[in-house]
Amino acid sequence: MPTLASPPGREIGRYLLFGEIASGGMATVHFGRLSGPAGFSRTVAIKRLHPQFAKDPEFVTMFLDEARLAARIRHPNVMPTLDVVATDSEIFLVMEYVQGESLARLLRSMRAMMTPADTRIVATVLAGVCHGLHAAHEAKDEMGAPLQIVHRDVSPQNVLVGVDGVPRVLDFGVAKAAGRLQTTREGQIKGKLSYMAPEQLHGAAVTRQTDVYAAAVVAWEALTGQRLFLGDNEGAVVTAILQKPLKPPSEVATHVPLAFDRVVLRGLERDPAKRYATARELAVDLERCAGVASASEVGEWVESVARDELLKRATRVAEIESASSGVAGRSAQWLPFTGEMPTTVGPPPVDPANAPWPGPSEVRSDVSSIAVSPILPTTPRRPPTRLALIVGGASAAALSLFLLVLFLHHGSGPAPEATGATEPAASPSLAISTVLPAEALPAAQSAEPEPETAPTGSAVAVASEATATAAPAPAPTVTPVRHHGYAPAPPHPARPTADCDPPFTIDAVGHKHYKAACLQ
């Protein structure tokens, strides 16, 4: 039993080879463990040629043919071959590991318990075997040409029934197929004698009906709990196959329904032309005889019959997985994670709260080259649109132009000191200036001292008195002094002292509001 102190099993490439599961005449099946990258591991079954056959080119070729043929058959009722491993002196076939038991051992246990098998379960298992055989018969090569596979060794030993309730056909080592590298020597017979069809014994060509015959022999034995062809030697067995009268299953075992007799005896016809044309036809008729059992029913039957052996294998698999976990972990090349992310190349990210407007700063992501925007403040500011900027600028320009016209128009009237009049004239410019708000007048004009001849009343009072006179006196004809036809310009107003850098404020939604004191 392997221990954690030393590497368990024999290393074969990326696999570990452990103890035997079962042994046959040509090869042994072992527990295996796949140790892949990234900590991936898997329990498998590894088939290994016996040492006396490992150096025989014929057996090695047969071994490779089995892997090549099995890889072309894709069906749940056929055991898949996962990999082929070759060393300097040996070749190994890596197959899926299935927790289950061979049909041969299950039937042997049923005979030991002197309990007949449920005919529904037997029909379901044998129907699955026939479906798998039909998939093998229909398999094609990479170019789409039929491989014409004939198993030639259908027997209870080559049927594995899993606890998942699925029967699987295995061991295509002696299968006949088109393009097979290894060919049968003249007079050489492949397969187990008790399950061979008469045409095999005569040395005639084998077809898919040969596998149908062998499947019918297995069905007869599974239903009755007895062997069909027995003898003290090989000659007696051959004679029984060729000449022994065949009894229907219901005559040997009374619990077998009569419907099975016709189906099984048709499959056992010594003339291949009188048998079922395909294994699928035999499968369909078997399912009709007693109905189909569910996968859970078949799985429960396997667990009840082979409970002790299954428990022993499950314990062994647990030990192998525990012992090989350290080796699998060491085979994975992982870089330790330090908890630090790679350093970003470029300028440091800008705090969104202090980022200059407009728009948030672009922050480079460590995961990819995609620009990721930082989280904005809870009250985000939206940048002013282009239209808002144009409207605001136009409004400011119009207001400035209006004030300039007002200054020029007010200054074009006659100066009091030039006319010598004792009362100010009621001019339109004076009337216009009276309707303007006080805060809109320039600071320099409001601060200018009034002329000595100006009335002490307000401008509004003077305008009202002028309009109340029935016959106003005509304006003096004295022409004011002008330079090149224009009146002298008023003095330039002083620059406001308010904070006008910038001359506007921005509210929470990004709109500009110009300061009134900065519009002069």
XYZ file of C-alpha atoms in Angstrom:
520
model
C 0.000 0.000 0.000
C 1.535 3.365 -0.973
C 2.360 5.953 1.652
C 2.620 9.678 1.514
C 6.291 9.536 2.478
C 7.415 8.343 -0.966
C 6.067 8.931 -4.471
C 3.330 6.311 -4.951
C 3.112 4.102 -8.007
C 5.297 3.911 -11.050
C 5.612 7.039 -13.132
C 4.684 6.567 -16.795
C 4.790 9.909 -18.507
C 2.145 12.009 -16.825
C 0.479 8.940 -15.238
C 1.083 6.928 -12.076
C 0.622 3.160 -12.304
C -0.752 1.303 -9.259
C -1.975 -2.191 -8.426
C -4.107 -4.555 -10.491
C -7.856 -4.317 -10.976
C -8.222 -7.422 -13.127
C -6.084 -9.716 -15.243
C -6.747 -11.526 -18.506
C -4.925 -13.846 -20.830
C -3.071 -11.102 -22.682
C -3.043 -8.027 -20.447
C -3.597 -6.684 -16.948
C -5.727 -3.703 -15.978
C -4.290 -1.433 -13.259
C -5.407 1.533 -11.245
C -3.904 4.708 -12.645
C -3.768 8.384 -11.831
C -3.395 11.299 -14.213
C -1.330 14.203 -12.888
C -1.908 17.216 -15.109
C -1.044 20.916 -14.917
C -2.863 23.417 -12.721
C -3.483 20.749 -10.084
C -5.731 18.712 -12.398
C -5.857 14.979 -11.603
C -8.051 12.052 -12.544
C -8.304 8.362 -11.697
C -8.022 6.145 -14.777
C -7.625 2.481 -15.705
C -4.380 1.494 -17.442
C -4.175 -1.658 -19.544
C -0.742 -3.253 -19.696
C 0.473 -6.176 -21.794
C 1.875 -9.158 -19.940
C 5.696 -9.135 -19.986
C 5.886 -12.200 -22.237
C 3.825 -10.372 -24.884
C 5.312 -6.907 -24.512
C 8.238 -7.731 -26.813
C 6.217 -9.683 -29.369
C 5.622 -7.439 -32.421
C 2.346 -9.209 -33.235
C 0.849 -8.595 -29.802
C 2.126 -5.034 -29.708
C 0.514 -4.359 -33.071
C -2.724 -5.938 -31.838
C -2.569 -3.707 -28.784
C -2.195 -0.574 -30.881
C -5.025 -1.679 -33.156
C -7.307 -1.938 -30.145
C -6.589 1.657 -29.191
C -7.044 2.908 -32.741
C -10.345 1.122 -33.236
C -11.788 2.036 -29.846
C -10.964 5.693 -30.501
C -13.217 5.637 -33.589
C -16.246 4.285 -31.659
C -18.198 6.979 -29.855
C -21.051 5.520 -27.843
C -21.988 5.448 -24.136
C -22.086 1.642 -24.230
C -18.452 1.360 -25.389
C -15.515 1.895 -23.028
C -13.505 4.843 -24.403
C -9.727 4.811 -24.783
C -8.275 8.105 -23.551
C -4.571 7.834 -24.305
C -1.691 5.603 -25.428
C 1.646 5.771 -23.589
C 4.778 4.182 -25.050
C 8.043 3.652 -23.168
C 11.271 2.021 -24.292
C 9.954 -1.464 -23.587
C 6.178 -1.247 -23.033
C 2.943 0.226 -24.361
C 0.026 1.191 -22.123
C -3.591 1.951 -22.959
C -5.266 4.533 -20.743
C -9.019 4.046 -20.351
C -11.796 5.623 -18.344
C -12.106 4.244 -14.830
C -15.654 3.080 -14.094
C -16.793 2.012 -10.645
C -18.575 -1.229 -11.446
C -18.168 -4.949 -12.004
C -17.862 -7.288 -14.987
C -20.972 -9.129 -16.056
C -19.114 -12.426 -15.600
C -18.562 -11.783 -11.880
C -22.093 -10.515 -11.398
C -23.565 -13.680 -12.937
C -21.181 -15.825 -10.927
C -22.301 -14.129 -7.716
C -25.948 -14.655 -8.670
C -25.298 -18.382 -9.163
C -23.497 -18.558 -5.814
C -26.501 -16.949 -4.129
C -28.783 -19.327 -6.074
C -30.922 -16.360 -7.012
C -31.962 -15.758 -10.610
C -31.384 -12.321 -12.062
C -34.301 -10.014 -12.784
C -35.213 -10.531 -16.431
C -35.868 -6.792 -16.918
C -32.369 -5.962 -15.709
C -30.830 -8.707 -17.857
C -32.722 -7.489 -20.920
C -31.620 -3.896 -20.280
C -27.956 -4.841 -19.826
C -27.864 -7.042 -22.934
C -29.720 -4.444 -24.974
C -27.071 -1.891 -24.009
C -24.348 -4.321 -25.067
C -26.013 -4.753 -28.454
C -26.341 -0.984 -28.913
C -22.618 -0.635 -28.247
C -21.817 -3.430 -30.725
C -23.960 -1.757 -33.358
C -22.004 1.490 -32.861
C -18.779 -0.469 -33.413
C -20.163 -2.106 -36.545
C -21.137 1.291 -37.954
C -17.862 3.082 -37.092
C -15.973 4.911 -39.861
C -12.416 6.078 -40.303
C -11.203 9.672 -40.650
C -12.136 9.706 -44.334
C -15.677 8.453 -43.708
C -15.073 4.916 -44.980
C -16.647 2.048 -42.951
C -14.168 0.256 -40.701
C -16.235 -2.961 -40.757
C -15.322 -3.733 -37.152
C -16.243 -7.160 -35.752
C -15.490 -7.566 -32.054
C -15.018 -11.381 -32.217
C -14.704 -11.659 -28.431
C -18.125 -10.743 -27.025
C -18.369 -12.440 -23.628
C -19.455 -11.644 -20.049
C -15.806 -10.902 -19.193
C -15.751 -8.046 -21.719
C -18.903 -6.343 -20.434
C -18.538 -3.903 -17.539
C -21.699 -2.767 -15.746
C -21.202 0.418 -13.744
C -22.974 1.563 -10.627
C -24.348 4.300 -12.872
C -26.447 1.591 -14.527
C -24.670 1.775 -17.902
C -23.228 -1.419 -19.457
C -20.045 -0.921 -21.500
C -18.378 -3.154 -24.076
C -14.603 -3.271 -23.809
C -11.525 -5.056 -25.134
C -11.337 -4.713 -28.900
C -7.920 -6.382 -28.859
C -8.865 -9.204 -31.219
C -11.385 -7.240 -33.247
C -11.333 -7.594 -37.003
C -11.471 -4.410 -39.032
C -10.628 -3.063 -42.446
C -7.123 -1.612 -42.613
C -6.072 -3.318 -39.397
C -2.308 -3.550 -39.050
C -2.352 -7.008 -37.476
C -3.957 -9.845 -39.427
C -4.986 -13.284 -38.249
C -2.696 -16.051 -39.349
C -4.166 -18.848 -41.401
C -5.969 -21.323 -39.156
C -5.660 -19.063 -36.073
C -8.847 -18.486 -34.072
C -9.447 -15.311 -32.041
C -11.830 -15.151 -29.103
C -13.176 -17.351 -26.323
C -14.220 -20.755 -27.572
C -17.551 -21.017 -25.710
C -18.871 -17.822 -27.359
C -17.646 -18.401 -30.898
C -20.073 -18.629 -33.778
C -20.042 -21.760 -35.995
C -18.574 -19.795 -38.926
C -15.593 -18.854 -36.767
C -14.930 -22.506 -36.006
C -15.163 -23.346 -39.712
C -12.686 -20.578 -40.535
C -15.191 -18.684 -42.672
C -15.444 -14.909 -42.934
C -16.765 -13.191 -39.841
C -19.395 -10.458 -40.051
C -21.491 -8.438 -37.622
C -23.785 -11.482 -37.351
C -20.879 -13.195 -35.606
C -21.136 -10.696 -32.767
C -24.932 -11.093 -32.761
C -24.484 -14.829 -32.131
C -22.084 -14.233 -29.226
C -24.462 -11.667 -27.679
C -27.294 -14.209 -27.880
C -25.131 -16.777 -26.046
C -24.499 -14.228 -23.268
C -28.232 -13.470 -23.077
C -29.115 -17.189 -22.774
C -26.629 -17.655 -19.905
C -27.691 -14.455 -18.106
C -31.352 -15.441 -18.208
C -30.908 -19.073 -17.158
C -27.938 -18.734 -14.803
C -26.200 -21.692 -16.558
C -23.490 -22.170 -19.166
C -24.721 -22.962 -22.668
C -21.756 -24.888 -24.094
C -19.674 -27.039 -21.737
C -17.254 -29.886 -22.312
C -14.337 -31.722 -20.793
C -12.061 -30.434 -23.526
C -12.016 -28.041 -26.446
C -13.167 -30.731 -28.868
C -16.284 -31.397 -26.808
C -17.061 -27.676 -26.700
C -16.664 -27.375 -30.469
C -18.952 -30.344 -31.024
C -21.607 -28.825 -28.750
C -21.488 -25.530 -30.622
C -21.896 -27.235 -33.992
C -24.361 -30.006 -33.127
C -25.964 -29.622 -29.672
C -29.734 -29.053 -29.758
C -30.545 -25.706 -28.197
C -33.179 -25.417 -25.514
C -35.218 -22.241 -25.128
C -34.401 -20.204 -21.986
C -37.868 -20.619 -20.464
C -37.465 -24.421 -20.562
C -34.313 -24.256 -18.452
C -35.457 -21.436 -16.111
C -39.168 -21.236 -15.478
C -39.070 -17.601 -14.334
C -38.057 -16.464 -17.842
C -40.992 -15.148 -19.918
C -41.770 -17.066 -23.113
C -41.175 -13.929 -25.163
C -37.419 -14.344 -24.684
C -37.403 -17.783 -26.352
C -38.048 -16.538 -29.862
C -35.580 -13.643 -29.565
C -32.695 -15.648 -28.087
C -33.105 -18.664 -30.372
C -33.145 -16.431 -33.439
C -29.857 -14.939 -32.339
C -28.424 -18.464 -31.863
C -29.190 -19.622 -35.395
C -26.209 -21.547 -36.795
C -26.853 -20.048 -40.226
C -25.787 -16.360 -40.149
C -28.440 -15.468 -42.732
C -31.209 -16.557 -40.330
C -29.979 -14.401 -37.438
C -30.718 -10.744 -36.795
C -29.198 -8.606 -39.499
C -27.887 -6.066 -36.960
C -27.178 -5.954 -33.267
C -29.624 -3.084 -32.940
C -32.509 -5.308 -34.058
C -31.605 -7.804 -31.329
C -31.442 -4.947 -28.780
C -34.896 -3.671 -29.710
C -36.470 -7.125 -29.394
C -34.795 -7.711 -26.007
C -36.234 -4.443 -24.730
C -39.710 -5.448 -25.886
C -39.642 -8.816 -24.119
C -39.854 -7.559 -20.537
C -39.580 -3.788 -20.729
C -36.592 -1.637 -19.879
C -35.243 -1.120 -16.364
C -34.081 2.342 -15.376
C -30.406 3.142 -14.933
C -30.929 3.534 -11.184
C -32.434 0.043 -10.976
C -29.464 -1.479 -12.808
C -27.024 0.468 -10.646
C -28.712 -0.669 -7.442
C -28.546 -4.268 -8.680
C -24.796 -3.949 -9.274
C -24.235 -2.456 -5.817
C -26.275 -5.154 -4.099
C -24.555 -8.056 -5.885
C -20.952 -6.770 -5.750
C -21.127 -4.680 -2.595
C -17.974 -6.031 -0.928
C -15.791 -5.809 -4.031
C -17.002 -2.299 -4.865
C -16.304 -1.118 -1.318
C -12.814 -2.561 -1.482
C -12.100 -0.764 -4.764
C -13.559 2.508 -3.517
C -11.240 2.344 -0.502
C -8.300 1.608 -2.758
C -9.142 4.520 -5.055
C -9.393 6.868 -2.057
C -5.927 5.770 -0.886
C -4.477 6.289 -4.354
C -5.990 9.737 -4.714
C -4.753 10.762 -1.272
C -1.257 9.398 -1.867
C -0.901 10.931 -5.326
C -2.219 14.369 -4.384
C 1.242 15.517 -3.236
C 2.877 14.378 -6.448
C 0.176 16.007 -8.545
C 0.574 19.229 -6.603
C 4.337 19.272 -7.149
C 3.907 18.702 -10.871
C 1.851 21.878 -11.264
C 3.988 24.932 -11.917
C 2.173 27.783 -10.169
C 3.549 31.186 -9.268
C 2.685 32.196 -5.691
C 0.346 35.153 -5.307
C 1.928 37.912 -3.263
C -1.227 39.955 -2.830
C 0.167 42.900 -4.853
C -1.061 44.015 -8.221
C 1.416 45.045 -10.918
C 2.477 48.687 -10.893
C 0.702 50.907 -13.398
C 2.992 52.611 -15.895
C 2.186 56.294 -16.385
C 1.098 59.281 -14.289
C -0.544 58.603 -10.953
C -4.342 58.637 -10.882
C -6.047 61.926 -10.052
C -8.458 62.206 -7.163
C -11.899 62.670 -8.777
C -12.957 65.165 -6.113
C -10.042 67.470 -7.007
C -9.935 66.757 -10.726
C -10.060 69.895 -12.926
C -13.238 70.422 -14.887
C -14.342 69.398 -17.483
C -14.557 65.611 -17.122
C -12.997 63.074 -14.780
C -9.391 62.095 -15.154
C -8.610 58.959 -17.144
C -7.288 56.164 -14.962
C -5.450 53.239 -16.579
C -6.717 49.802 -15.541
C -4.214 47.169 -14.386
C -6.316 44.423 -15.961
C -6.460 45.666 -19.528
C -5.729 48.679 -21.666
C -9.310 49.915 -21.422
C -9.623 53.386 -19.873
C -11.739 53.264 -16.735
C -13.392 56.417 -15.363
C -13.088 56.986 -11.614
C -16.099 57.361 -9.351
C -17.419 60.940 -9.396
C -18.478 62.954 -6.333
C -21.967 62.443 -4.988
C -23.098 65.734 -6.650
C -21.457 65.598 -10.055
C -20.887 68.758 -12.051
C -21.827 68.735 -15.673
C -19.693 70.753 -18.061
C -21.456 73.689 -19.806
C -22.569 72.846 -23.279
C -21.271 74.684 -26.314
C -24.658 76.328 -26.861
C -24.710 77.647 -23.299
C -21.269 79.196 -23.757
C -22.323 80.888 -27.008
C -25.547 82.271 -25.486
C -23.742 83.538 -22.406
C -21.056 85.262 -24.476
C -23.616 86.889 -26.764
C -25.595 88.180 -23.786
C -22.488 89.727 -22.263
C -21.532 91.367 -25.580
C -25.045 92.822 -26.060
C -25.075 94.265 -22.553
C -21.656 95.850 -23.033
C -22.721 97.377 -26.374
C -25.874 98.790 -24.795
C -23.883 100.467 -22.036
C -21.440 101.916 -24.566
C -24.272 103.415 -26.614
C -25.764 104.823 -23.424
C -22.494 106.565 -22.532
C -22.073 108.075 -25.987
C -25.694 109.188 -26.242
C -25.639 110.843 -22.834
C -22.416 112.703 -23.600
C -23.690 114.129 -26.928
C -26.087 116.628 -25.207
C -25.115 120.340 -24.652
C -22.886 120.947 -21.689
C -24.416 123.285 -19.097
C -21.353 125.434 -18.902
C -21.322 125.912 -22.665
C -24.932 126.949 -23.103
C -25.134 129.318 -20.140
C -28.700 128.238 -19.424
C -30.005 128.435 -15.920
C -32.173 125.234 -16.276
C -31.198 121.959 -17.817
C -32.875 121.122 -21.076
C -35.292 118.237 -21.133
C -33.311 116.159 -23.626
C -34.131 112.632 -24.687
C -30.812 111.371 -23.380
C -31.659 112.634 -19.923
C -35.089 110.962 -20.075
C -33.520 107.642 -21.088
C -30.988 107.760 -18.306
C -33.712 108.252 -15.727
C -35.349 104.899 -16.444
C -32.164 102.898 -15.962
C -31.650 101.279 -12.576
C -29.151 102.944 -10.367
C -26.914 99.863 -10.147
C -26.628 99.767 -13.963
C -25.045 103.277 -14.168
C -21.304 103.457 -14.362
C -19.631 104.124 -11.067
C -17.691 107.089 -12.486
C -20.845 108.826 -13.761
C -22.744 108.398 -10.506
C -19.802 109.834 -8.602
C -19.342 112.901 -10.925
C -20.275 116.260 -9.229
C -23.327 118.022 -10.644
C -22.945 121.505 -12.394
C -23.559 124.628 -10.326
C -26.616 125.563 -12.422
C -28.186 122.125 -12.055
C -31.369 121.940 -9.964
C -31.263 120.350 -6.588
C -34.153 117.996 -7.419
C -33.756 114.553 -8.895
C -33.684 113.901 -12.598
C -37.131 112.354 -12.444
C -38.601 115.589 -10.959
C -37.022 117.749 -13.665
C -38.452 115.537 -16.392
C -41.930 115.646 -14.888
C -41.905 119.487 -14.629
C -40.822 119.844 -18.238
C -43.633 117.644 -19.463
C -46.211 119.482 -17.292
C -45.624 122.981 -18.951
C -48.227 123.802 -21.595
C -45.898 125.887 -23.849
C -42.325 124.930 -23.129
C -39.711 127.533 -23.961
C -37.695 126.788 -27.092
C -34.226 125.430 -26.598
C -31.341 127.926 -26.886
C -29.799 128.227 -30.315
C -26.282 128.386 -29.028
C -24.236 125.566 -30.618
C -21.971 123.636 -28.212
C -18.279 123.484 -28.851
C -17.417 120.299 -30.744
C -14.236 118.788 -32.084
C -14.577 117.495 -35.654
C -18.361 117.381 -35.247
C -18.353 115.252 -32.044
C -18.830 116.293 -28.480
C -15.957 115.584 -26.128
C -16.137 112.014 -24.707
C -16.843 111.584 -21.021
C -13.940 110.593 -18.825
C -13.108 106.797 -18.866
C -14.774 105.055 -15.930
C -12.516 103.622 -13.296
C -12.018 99.764 -13.245
C -14.307 98.056 -10.754
C -12.692 96.955 -7.604
C -14.785 93.755 -7.320
C -13.189 90.273 -7.741
C -13.466 89.746 -11.508
C -10.940 86.993 -12.054
C -12.884 85.151 -13.287
C -15.830 87.493 -13.928
C -18.369 84.671 -13.385
C -19.388 81.915 -11.041
C -20.453 78.305 -11.801
C -23.430 76.727 -10.094
C -23.872 73.039 -9.150
C -25.086 72.044 -12.621
C -22.276 73.796 -14.508
C -24.034 77.037 -15.619
C -22.090 80.351 -15.631
C -23.470 83.445 -13.860
C -21.646 86.749 -14.647
C -21.033 89.155 -11.793
C -22.913 92.455 -12.210
C -20.016 94.461 -10.852
C -17.724 93.031 -13.546
C -19.928 94.032 -16.527
C -18.735 97.698 -16.556
